[in-house]
């Protein structure tokens, strides 16, 4: 795999005919936010004849609007005046702090403790599912411009934390019979070799973890590097690991991040999907709805139908989080709802397993169920799909229909509605 970031990314863009002006924007934005592509993304996914408006280009390459104007201008001037690297670095760090690097208090609020010590690299927010962030899996085969975990890729995150200890994590899970799902996440756990992944996963097959029924793997490797499951040297070992988990009685769920129907089109991804399914693992697909990339209902209808046809199950449509480049990728909640509803109307029930739009907010996963007018007031009808407090799962509530709202924190209770916290 050839990877391109920073100056190599600029040279790549130059070689593909991007303008000098764009290359300057690229250098400024990528001095603050992380960008990385590889040869598969460049050669198989991006349609260069349509760049810069091509959706996969928009997904993976910098754009000046990804930074707030004052931050962009400041760094742009520093670069034009050939500022010292230390000065640029300091400006980039200041910029990180202004871009909400740790949204949703995800770390501080969700790290469990065992014998009075914090279990670093683990999150346990919803009773039935424990998230595990293996230290070796905290990068990806390429980066999405909208990533809500961007801060960990620039080394400035609470999440960039001490390596979790497998034995310690499994002892914690063994002691909690409510945990039915382990979710290996990152970054991307598929960036790890099969041998390293095995050290994380095999302990979950022990008899003390009989109550763990499902092993999930959150990954974008099917989109960004499908060779992980086909021609990589240890691709077969990886698939054997899935098979062993299935044979041990676990449900194996590959939680695949698919952003755009283009990602399903190459012969390589189709072969990768076929091979994963042959292990007995099930592929479920999710992604955020984002401006410039996938904010048309046709994109989602085509994606969901395509997923069904290759045997993958549409799962969540997320709302872009309030962090990093949200100013560029974010769409108003009313627009996200419109895209979802129009897409659902174009597909049969088999593709309507996708739920959305969903916000992973501090109290839980909040579904925007619809809009309506109650007693003369226009409202969003919302529902808790997940909650830190299991008693709140399924609760419905109402918020004022604010056409500009892009995130949960922009919403206010309507008509005296209950509100999660
Ligand atoms: C989304 C999420 C999960 C998984 O939720 P499901 O609805 O079961 O897919 C688990 N933990 C956290 C912190 C999450 O954000
Ligand atoms: S694949 Fe996921 S973790 Fe990796 S950059 Fe994209 S959104 Fe972030």
Tab-separated table of C-alpha atoms and ligand atoms in Angstrom:
chain	number	residue	atom	x	y	z
A	1	UNK	CA	0.000	0.000	0.000
A	2	UNK	CA	1.366	3.406	-0.994
A	3	UNK	CA	0.148	6.132	1.343
A	4	UNK	CA	0.083	9.870	0.752
A	5	UNK	CA	-0.158	12.597	3.358
A	6	UNK	CA	1.272	16.097	3.882
A	7	UNK	CA	3.812	16.996	1.157
A	8	UNK	CA	3.376	13.672	-0.652
A	9	UNK	CA	-0.347	14.431	-0.821
A	10	UNK	CA	0.422	17.859	-2.305
A	11	UNK	CA	2.721	16.293	-4.930
A	12	UNK	CA	0.048	13.728	-5.771
A	13	UNK	CA	-2.579	16.459	-6.238
A	14	UNK	CA	-0.129	18.471	-8.364
A	15	UNK	CA	0.514	15.421	-10.542
A	16	UNK	CA	-3.257	15.072	-11.073
A	17	UNK	CA	-3.489	18.631	-12.357
A	18	UNK	CA	-4.817	20.473	-9.290
A	19	UNK	CA	-4.135	24.226	-9.315
A	20	UNK	CA	-1.400	26.066	-7.372
A	21	UNK	CA	-4.130	27.843	-5.429
A	22	UNK	CA	-5.606	24.502	-4.413
A	23	UNK	CA	-2.187	23.156	-3.399
A	24	UNK	CA	-1.776	26.115	-1.041
A	25	UNK	CA	-5.207	25.395	0.509
A	26	UNK	CA	-4.229	21.731	0.830
A	27	UNK	CA	-1.006	22.594	2.672
A	28	UNK	CA	-2.764	25.001	5.048
A	29	UNK	CA	-5.659	22.698	5.919
A	30	UNK	CA	-3.509	19.576	6.234
A	31	UNK	CA	-1.235	21.389	8.670
A	32	UNK	CA	-4.186	21.310	11.108
A	33	UNK	CA	-6.416	18.348	10.217
A	34	UNK	CA	-5.190	14.843	9.298
A	35	UNK	CA	-5.339	13.657	5.660
A	36	UNK	CA	-4.176	10.395	4.189
A	37	UNK	CA	-5.055	8.490	1.009
A	38	UNK	CA	-3.612	5.368	-0.568
A	39	UNK	CA	-3.209	4.085	-4.107
A	40	UNK	CA	-6.534	2.192	-4.061
A	41	UNK	CA	-8.461	5.323	-3.096
A	42	UNK	CA	-6.544	7.397	-5.661
A	43	UNK	CA	-6.733	4.953	-8.566
A	44	UNK	CA	-9.979	3.048	-7.997
A	45	UNK	CA	-12.336	5.346	-6.102
A	46	UNK	CA	-11.676	8.970	-7.052
A	47	UNK	CA	-12.945	10.081	-10.450
A	48	UNK	CA	-10.225	12.599	-11.265
A	49	UNK	CA	-12.083	13.945	-14.267
A	50	UNK	CA	-14.701	15.222	-11.790
A	51	UNK	CA	-12.263	16.494	-9.110
A	52	UNK	CA	-12.497	18.618	-7.042
A	53	UNK	CA	-16.277	18.036	-7.000
A	54	UNK	CA	-15.946	14.262	-7.060
A	55	UNK	CA	-17.518	12.898	-3.819
A	56	UNK	CA	-14.581	10.652	-2.904
A	57	UNK	CA	-12.165	13.529	-3.529
A	58	UNK	CA	-14.324	15.680	-1.243
A	59	UNK	CA	-14.309	12.894	1.342
A	60	UNK	CA	-10.548	12.426	1.446
A	61	UNK	CA	-8.872	15.661	0.283
A	62	UNK	CA	-8.613	19.020	2.088
A	63	UNK	CA	-10.795	22.013	1.284
A	64	UNK	CA	-10.193	25.503	2.650
A	65	UNK	CA	-13.720	25.682	4.119
A	66	UNK	CA	-12.854	22.800	6.462
A	67	UNK	CA	-11.228	25.420	8.686
A	68	UNK	CA	-13.029	28.469	10.068
A	69	UNK	CA	-11.983	31.524	8.024
A	70	UNK	CA	-9.851	33.219	10.751
A	71	UNK	CA	-7.890	30.018	11.431
A	72	UNK	CA	-7.341	29.446	7.721
A	73	UNK	CA	-6.190	33.034	7.128
A	74	UNK	CA	-3.820	32.967	10.082
A	75	UNK	CA	-2.083	29.769	8.959
A	76	UNK	CA	-2.168	30.837	5.331
A	77	UNK	CA	-0.296	34.045	6.182
A	78	UNK	CA	2.221	32.183	8.328
A	79	UNK	CA	2.939	29.841	5.416
A	80	UNK	CA	3.191	32.614	2.857
A	81	UNK	CA	5.686	34.408	5.079
A	82	UNK	CA	7.690	31.161	5.473
A	83	UNK	CA	7.226	31.036	9.242
A	84	UNK	CA	9.426	28.747	11.334
A	85	UNK	CA	8.134	25.152	11.718
A	86	UNK	CA	7.784	25.691	15.483
A	87	UNK	CA	5.535	28.706	14.908
A	88	UNK	CA	3.378	26.759	12.454
A	89	UNK	CA	3.167	23.846	14.856
A	90	UNK	CA	2.031	26.138	17.672
A	91	UNK	CA	-0.634	27.691	15.419
A	92	UNK	CA	-1.866	24.224	14.443
A	93	UNK	CA	-2.124	23.175	18.104
A	94	UNK	CA	-4.093	26.338	18.921
A	95	UNK	CA	-6.397	25.532	16.003
A	96	UNK	CA	-7.002	21.980	17.267
A	97	UNK	CA	-8.229	23.333	20.578
A	98	UNK	CA	-10.796	25.509	18.765
A	99	UNK	CA	-12.238	22.577	16.795
A	100	UNK	CA	-13.807	20.622	19.703
A	101	UNK	CA	-11.314	17.738	19.582
A	102	UNK	CA	-13.218	15.527	22.060
A	103	UNK	CA	-16.925	15.767	21.202
A	104	UNK	CA	-19.648	14.342	23.382
A	105	UNK	CA	-17.311	14.012	26.385
A	106	UNK	CA	-16.850	10.522	24.940
A	107	UNK	CA	-13.722	9.745	26.863
A	108	UNK	CA	-14.109	11.215	30.305
A	109	UNK	CA	-17.725	10.059	30.658
A	110	UNK	CA	-17.447	6.554	29.236
A	111	UNK	CA	-14.224	5.007	30.510
A	112	UNK	CA	-15.075	2.308	33.060
A	113	UNK	CA	-13.041	1.514	36.148
A	114	UNK	CA	-11.860	-1.783	37.587
A	115	UNK	CA	-10.578	-2.059	41.153
A	116	UNK	CA	-10.618	1.741	41.275
A	117	UNK	CA	-8.418	2.191	38.208
A	118	UNK	CA	-9.565	3.625	34.858
A	119	UNK	CA	-9.585	1.060	32.045
A	120	UNK	CA	-7.856	3.166	29.405
A	121	UNK	CA	-8.679	2.331	25.803
A	122	UNK	CA	-12.150	1.060	26.716
A	123	UNK	CA	-15.560	2.757	26.613
A	124	UNK	CA	-18.689	1.376	28.202
A	125	UNK	CA	-21.599	3.735	27.665
A	126	UNK	CA	-24.491	1.391	26.840
A	127	UNK	CA	-25.015	-1.567	29.141
A	128	UNK	CA	-24.796	-4.307	26.502
A	129	UNK	CA	-21.808	-3.115	24.462
A	130	UNK	CA	-18.164	-2.543	25.405
A	131	UNK	CA	-15.953	-0.638	22.952
A	132	UNK	CA	-12.301	-1.639	22.768
A	133	UNK	CA	-9.655	0.583	21.147
A	134	UNK	CA	-6.618	-1.678	20.598
A	135	UNK	CA	-3.470	0.442	20.758
A	136	UNK	CA	-2.183	-0.975	17.444
A	137	UNK	CA	-5.421	-0.118	15.635
A	138	UNK	CA	-5.551	3.640	16.095
A	139	UNK	CA	-5.069	4.643	12.469
A	140	UNK	CA	-6.909	3.910	9.189
A	141	UNK	CA	-6.024	2.916	5.615
A	142	UNK	CA	-7.082	6.426	4.554
A	143	UNK	CA	-8.770	9.265	6.436
A	144	UNK	CA	-12.232	10.756	6.059
A	145	UNK	CA	-12.285	14.554	6.176
A	146	UNK	CA	-15.336	14.400	8.457
A	147	UNK	CA	-13.810	11.997	10.987
A	148	UNK	CA	-14.943	12.689	14.555
A	149	UNK	CA	-11.835	10.920	15.832
A	150	UNK	CA	-9.494	13.196	13.871
A	151	UNK	CA	-7.857	14.457	17.067
A	152	UNK	CA	-6.271	11.113	17.800
A	153	UNK	CA	-4.610	11.093	14.374
A	154	UNK	CA	-2.897	14.414	15.067
A	155	UNK	CA	-1.777	13.214	18.489
A	156	UNK	CA	-3.996	15.629	20.384
A	157	UNK	CA	-6.699	13.629	22.062
A	158	UNK	CA	-7.778	12.206	25.341
A	159	UNK	CA	-8.348	9.099	23.240
A	160	UNK	CA	-4.671	8.816	22.426
A	161	UNK	CA	-4.288	7.004	25.643
A	162	UNK	CA	-2.317	4.217	27.222
A	163	UNK	CA	-2.644	0.829	25.568
A	164	UNK	CA	-5.476	-1.186	27.052
A	165	UNK	CA	-4.376	-4.476	28.559
A	166	UNK	CA	-6.278	-7.380	26.934
A	167	UNK	CA	-6.398	-9.479	30.111
A	168	UNK	CA	-7.596	-6.502	32.144
A	169	UNK	CA	-10.361	-5.689	29.617
A	170	UNK	CA	-11.543	-9.295	29.419
A	171	UNK	CA	-11.574	-9.598	33.223
A	172	UNK	CA	-13.795	-6.512	33.336
A	173	UNK	CA	-16.149	-7.979	30.724
A	174	UNK	CA	-16.178	-11.409	32.427
A	175	UNK	CA	-17.415	-9.723	35.604
A	176	UNK	CA	-20.350	-8.001	33.875
A	177	UNK	CA	-23.018	-10.437	32.644
A	178	UNK	CA	-24.948	-7.580	30.970
A	179	UNK	CA	-22.309	-7.253	28.260
A	180	UNK	CA	-23.407	-9.145	25.154
A	181	UNK	CA	-21.361	-7.271	22.538
A	182	UNK	CA	-17.701	-6.368	22.210
A	183	UNK	CA	-16.978	-3.750	19.583
A	184	UNK	CA	-13.376	-3.555	18.386
A	185	UNK	CA	-12.869	-0.093	16.994
A	186	UNK	CA	-10.252	2.569	16.360
A	187	UNK	CA	-9.098	4.101	14.070
A	188	UNK	CA	-9.624	0.871	12.227
A	189	UNK	CA	-8.904	-2.514	13.837
A	190	UNK	CA	-8.364	-3.994	10.354
A	191	UNK	CA	-5.143	-1.968	10.142
A	192	UNK	CA	-3.681	-4.546	12.552
A	193	UNK	CA	-2.077	-7.740	11.342
A	194	UNK	CA	-4.204	-10.861	11.770
A	195	UNK	CA	-1.742	-12.070	14.415
A	196	UNK	CA	-2.105	-8.913	16.529
A	197	UNK	CA	-5.888	-8.837	16.081
A	198	UNK	CA	-5.986	-12.460	17.179
A	199	UNK	CA	-4.385	-11.502	20.512
A	200	UNK	CA	-7.276	-9.081	21.091
A	201	UNK	CA	-10.081	-11.305	19.893
A	202	UNK	CA	-9.246	-14.869	20.936
A	203	UNK	CA	-9.516	-14.140	24.687
A	204	UNK	CA	-13.171	-13.238	24.058
A	205	UNK	CA	-13.809	-16.894	23.124
A	206	UNK	CA	-12.971	-18.094	26.649
A	207	UNK	CA	-15.733	-19.827	28.683
A	208	UNK	CA	-15.845	-16.936	31.224
A	209	UNK	CA	-17.106	-14.738	28.381
A	210	UNK	CA	-19.950	-17.024	27.350
A	211	UNK	CA	-22.355	-14.091	27.898
A	212	UNK	CA	-20.608	-12.190	25.088
A	213	UNK	CA	-22.648	-13.249	22.066
A	214	UNK	CA	-21.440	-10.801	19.410
A	215	UNK	CA	-18.033	-9.630	18.276
A	216	UNK	CA	-18.224	-6.469	16.209
A	217	UNK	CA	-15.444	-4.918	14.146
A	218	UNK	CA	-15.870	-1.277	13.163
A	219	UNK	CA	-13.967	-0.764	9.913
A	220	UNK	CA	-13.692	1.199	6.698
A	221	UNK	CA	-11.237	-1.271	5.170
A	222	UNK	CA	-13.885	-2.539	2.707
A	223	UNK	CA	-14.040	0.966	1.276
A	224	UNK	CA	-10.440	2.114	1.621
A	225	UNK	CA	-8.448	-1.135	1.340
A	226	UNK	CA	-10.516	-4.196	0.380
A	227	UNK	CA	-7.271	-6.096	-0.305
A	228	UNK	CA	-7.213	-6.510	3.485
A	229	UNK	CA	-9.647	-9.387	2.913
A	230	UNK	CA	-8.319	-10.685	-0.415
A	231	UNK	CA	-4.660	-10.345	-1.407
A	232	UNK	CA	-2.905	-8.960	1.711
A	233	UNK	CA	-0.356	-11.509	2.921
A	234	UNK	CA	-2.437	-12.401	6.006
A	235	UNK	CA	-5.905	-11.919	4.499
A	236	UNK	CA	-6.628	-15.636	4.814
A	237	UNK	CA	-5.506	-15.653	8.458
A	238	UNK	CA	-7.909	-12.810	9.158
A	239	UNK	CA	-10.788	-14.706	7.584
A	240	UNK	CA	-9.818	-17.855	9.541
A	241	UNK	CA	-10.056	-15.748	12.721
A	242	UNK	CA	-13.632	-14.745	11.805
A	243	UNK	CA	-14.393	-18.408	11.107
A	244	UNK	CA	-13.047	-19.462	14.475
A	245	UNK	CA	-15.232	-16.892	16.241
A	246	UNK	CA	-18.276	-18.125	14.321
A	247	UNK	CA	-17.405	-21.749	15.113
A	248	UNK	CA	-17.161	-20.781	18.804
A	249	UNK	CA	-20.803	-19.726	18.611
A	250	UNK	CA	-20.323	-15.963	18.368
A	251	UNK	CA	-22.122	-13.679	15.983
A	252	UNK	CA	-19.417	-11.834	14.027
A	253	UNK	CA	-20.517	-8.439	12.764
A	254	UNK	CA	-18.333	-6.424	10.422
A	255	UNK	CA	-19.627	-2.897	11.004
A	256	UNK	CA	-18.575	-1.504	7.650
A	257	UNK	CA	-18.358	2.207	7.048
A	258	UNK	CA	-19.698	2.868	3.528
A	259	UNK	CA	-20.115	6.517	2.620
A	260	UNK	CA	-20.954	6.496	-1.065
A	261	UNK	CA	-22.270	3.903	-3.551
A	262	UNK	CA	-19.026	4.250	-5.567
A	263	UNK	CA	-17.236	2.346	-2.783
A	264	UNK	CA	-19.302	-0.758	-3.610
A	265	UNK	CA	-18.497	-0.784	-7.301
A	266	UNK	CA	-14.984	-2.199	-7.671
A	267	UNK	CA	-14.422	-5.915	-8.371
A	268	UNK	CA	-12.027	-5.980	-5.398
A	269	UNK	CA	-14.597	-4.832	-2.816
A	270	UNK	CA	-17.115	-7.316	-4.194
A	271	UNK	CA	-14.627	-10.127	-3.800
A	272	UNK	CA	-13.784	-8.947	-0.266
A	273	UNK	CA	-17.475	-8.930	0.702
A	274	UNK	CA	-17.959	-12.385	-0.777
A	275	UNK	CA	-15.005	-13.746	1.205
A	276	UNK	CA	-16.138	-12.178	4.493
A	277	UNK	CA	-19.649	-13.534	4.072
A	278	UNK	CA	-18.231	-17.007	3.371
A	279	UNK	CA	-16.812	-17.038	6.920
A	280	UNK	CA	-20.303	-16.739	8.401
A	281	UNK	CA	-19.730	-13.109	9.439
A	282	UNK	CA	-22.468	-10.582	8.706
A	283	UNK	CA	-21.705	-7.160	7.241
A	284	UNK	CA	-23.697	-4.167	8.465
A	285	UNK	CA	-23.147	-0.748	6.922
A	286	UNK	CA	-23.238	2.743	8.374
A	287	UNK	CA	-21.999	6.277	7.647
A	288	UNK	CA	-22.799	9.897	8.332
A	289	UNK	CA	-24.761	12.004	5.863
A	290	UNK	CA	-22.443	14.831	4.830
A	291	UNK	CA	-22.462	17.864	2.569
A	292	UNK	CA	-20.396	17.591	-0.645
A	293	UNK	CA	-20.163	13.800	-0.332
A	294	UNK	CA	-23.486	11.995	0.119
A	295	UNK	CA	-26.262	14.522	0.781
A	296	UNK	CA	-28.531	13.407	-2.045
A	297	UNK	CA	-31.276	10.835	-1.428
A	298	UNK	CA	-30.228	8.970	-4.612
A	299	UNK	CA	-26.785	8.356	-3.097
A	300	UNK	CA	-28.335	6.576	-0.122
A	301	UNK	CA	-31.013	4.707	-2.052
A	302	UNK	CA	-28.338	3.404	-4.435
A	303	UNK	CA	-26.009	2.548	-1.565
A	304	UNK	CA	-28.650	0.696	0.475
A	305	UNK	CA	-29.960	-1.218	-2.539
A	306	UNK	CA	-26.389	-2.091	-3.550
A	307	UNK	CA	-25.656	-3.320	-0.029
A	308	UNK	CA	-28.715	-5.553	0.004
A	309	UNK	CA	-27.675	-7.035	-3.341
A	310	UNK	CA	-24.208	-8.008	-2.069
A	311	UNK	CA	-25.686	-9.396	1.145
A	312	UNK	CA	-24.824	-6.549	3.530
A	313	UNK	CA	-27.368	-4.962	5.863
A	314	UNK	CA	-27.953	-1.180	6.017
A	315	UNK	CA	-27.653	-0.168	9.694
A	316	UNK	CA	-27.277	3.511	10.684
A	317	UNK	CA	-27.293	6.855	8.895
A	318	UNK	CA	-25.490	9.195	11.279
A	319	UNK	CA	-25.525	12.950	11.634
A	320	UNK	CA	-22.088	14.545	11.259
A	321	UNK	CA	-20.690	15.350	14.705
A	322	UNK	CA	-19.920	18.767	16.142
A	323	UNK	CA	-16.164	18.562	15.729
A	324	UNK	CA	-13.299	19.172	13.297
A	325	UNK	CA	-14.543	20.065	9.821
A	326	UNK	CA	-18.256	20.066	10.728
A	327	UNK	CA	-18.571	23.558	9.244
A	328	UNK	CA	-17.789	22.013	5.848
A	329	UNK	CA	-19.499	18.631	6.069
A	330	UNK	CA	-22.407	19.352	8.395
A	331	UNK	CA	-25.978	19.413	7.100
A	332	UNK	CA	-28.986	20.826	8.961
A	333	UNK	CA	-31.061	18.181	10.744
A	334	UNK	CA	-34.081	18.998	8.559
A	335	UNK	CA	-31.967	18.295	5.484
A	336	UNK	CA	-30.589	15.034	6.923
A	337	UNK	CA	-34.157	13.935	7.648
A	338	UNK	CA	-35.255	14.857	4.137
A	339	UNK	CA	-32.396	12.849	2.589
A	340	UNK	CA	-33.241	9.844	4.777
A	341	UNK	CA	-36.970	9.977	4.091
A	342	UNK	CA	-36.576	10.479	0.336
A	343	UNK	CA	-34.053	7.629	0.187
A	344	UNK	CA	-36.256	5.239	2.151
A	345	UNK	CA	-39.130	5.952	-0.229
A	346	UNK	CA	-37.029	4.700	-3.157
A	347	UNK	CA	-36.201	1.265	-1.734
A	348	UNK	CA	-38.119	-1.771	-0.529
A	349	UNK	CA	-38.398	-2.851	3.075
A	350	UNK	CA	-35.249	-4.954	2.814
A	351	UNK	CA	-33.152	-1.804	2.462
A	352	UNK	CA	-35.131	0.115	5.093
A	353	UNK	CA	-33.226	-1.553	7.914
A	354	UNK	CA	-31.122	1.623	7.958
A	355	UNK	CA	-32.158	3.810	10.870
A	356	UNK	CA	-31.519	7.504	10.840
A	357	UNK	CA	-30.689	10.225	10.948
A	358	UNK	CA	-29.064	9.424	14.305
A	359	UNK	CA	-26.986	11.672	16.559
A	360	UNK	CA	-24.492	10.051	18.919
A	361	UNK	CA	-24.969	12.698	21.580
A	362	UNK	CA	-23.841	12.762	25.190
A	363	UNK	CA	-27.054	11.228	26.678
A	364	UNK	CA	-27.297	8.559	23.968
A	365	UNK	CA	-28.174	7.862	20.358
A	366	UNK	CA	-30.962	10.218	19.373
A	367	UNK	CA	-33.092	9.386	16.319
A	368	UNK	CA	-34.746	12.194	14.381
A	369	UNK	CA	-37.994	10.400	13.705
A	370	UNK	CA	-39.784	13.134	11.807
A	371	UNK	CA	-41.306	16.582	11.927
A	372	UNK	CA	-44.873	17.524	12.725
A	373	UNK	CA	-47.098	20.324	13.883
A	374	UNK	CA	-48.598	19.916	17.345
A	375	UNK	CA	-51.075	22.497	18.609
A	376	UNK	CA	-49.731	24.987	16.078
A	377	UNK	CA	-46.046	24.419	16.966
A	378	UNK	CA	-43.617	22.924	14.440
A	379	UNK	CA	-41.513	20.260	16.156
A	380	UNK	CA	-38.976	17.530	15.606
A	381	UNK	CA	-40.161	14.193	16.902
A	382	UNK	CA	-37.151	12.474	18.486
A	383	UNK	CA	-36.512	9.068	20.037
A	384	UNK	CA	-33.764	7.560	22.185
A	385	UNK	CA	-32.331	4.538	20.349
A	386	UNK	CA	-29.645	4.149	22.965
A	387	UNK	CA	-29.191	5.678	26.365
A	388	UNK	CA	-26.664	5.665	29.129
A	389	UNK	CA	-29.743	4.951	31.281
A	390	UNK	CA	-31.410	1.800	29.843
A	391	UNK	CA	-34.782	2.974	31.204
A	392	UNK	CA	-34.692	5.834	28.683
A	393	UNK	CA	-34.314	3.620	25.600
A	394	UNK	CA	-37.301	4.106	23.325
A	395	UNK	CA	-38.479	7.339	24.957
A	396	UNK	CA	-39.892	9.890	22.584
A	397	UNK	CA	-39.588	13.642	22.945
A	398	UNK	CA	-40.144	16.885	21.075
A	399	UNK	CA	-37.869	19.757	20.089
A	400	UNK	CA	-38.633	23.048	18.381
A	401	UNK	CA	-38.162	22.712	14.628
A	402	UNK	CA	-35.152	24.971	14.179
A	403	UNK	CA	-34.315	24.864	10.450
A	404	UNK	CA	-30.673	25.791	11.156
A	405	UNK	CA	-30.054	23.172	13.863
A	406	UNK	CA	-27.201	20.811	12.980
A	407	UNK	CA	-26.669	19.010	16.262
A	408	UNK	CA	-28.394	17.927	19.464
A	409	UNK	CA	-26.980	20.898	21.377
A	410	UNK	CA	-28.799	23.237	18.938
A	411	UNK	CA	-32.198	21.797	19.965
A	412	UNK	CA	-34.583	23.055	22.654
A	413	UNK	CA	-37.532	21.207	24.255
A	414	UNK	CA	-40.924	22.029	22.769
A	415	UNK	CA	-44.364	21.963	24.439
A	416	UNK	CA	-42.938	21.060	27.841
A	417	UNK	CA	-41.434	17.843	26.503
A	418	UNK	CA	-39.290	15.475	28.553
A	419	UNK	CA	-35.610	15.872	27.675
A	420	UNK	CA	-32.784	13.346	28.002
A	421	UNK	CA	-29.720	14.166	30.051
B	1	LIG	C1	-23.215	3.506	18.814
B	1	LIG	C2	-22.530	3.045	20.030
B	1	LIG	C3	-22.621	1.711	20.444
B	1	LIG	C4	-23.399	0.665	19.667
B	1	LIG	O1	-24.777	0.939	19.673
B	1	LIG	P1	-25.784	-0.015	18.883
B	1	LIG	O2	-27.047	0.761	18.824
B	1	LIG	O3	-25.899	-1.265	19.665
B	1	LIG	O4	-25.180	-0.247	17.545
B	1	LIG	C5	-21.989	1.346	21.600
B	1	LIG	N1	-21.282	2.236	22.340
B	1	LIG	C6	-21.169	3.530	21.964
B	1	LIG	C7	-20.383	4.463	22.825
B	1	LIG	C8	-21.782	3.972	20.800
B	1	LIG	O5	-21.671	5.259	20.435
B	2	LIG	S1	-12.507	5.327	8.756
B	2	LIG	FE1	-13.573	6.035	10.629
B	2	LIG	S2	-11.952	6.398	12.141
B	2	LIG	FE2	-10.967	6.256	10.105
B	2	LIG	S3	-10.855	8.357	9.350
B	2	LIG	FE3	-12.787	7.535	8.550
B	2	LIG	S4	-14.341	8.097	10.084
B	2	LIG	FE4	-12.307	8.321	11.055
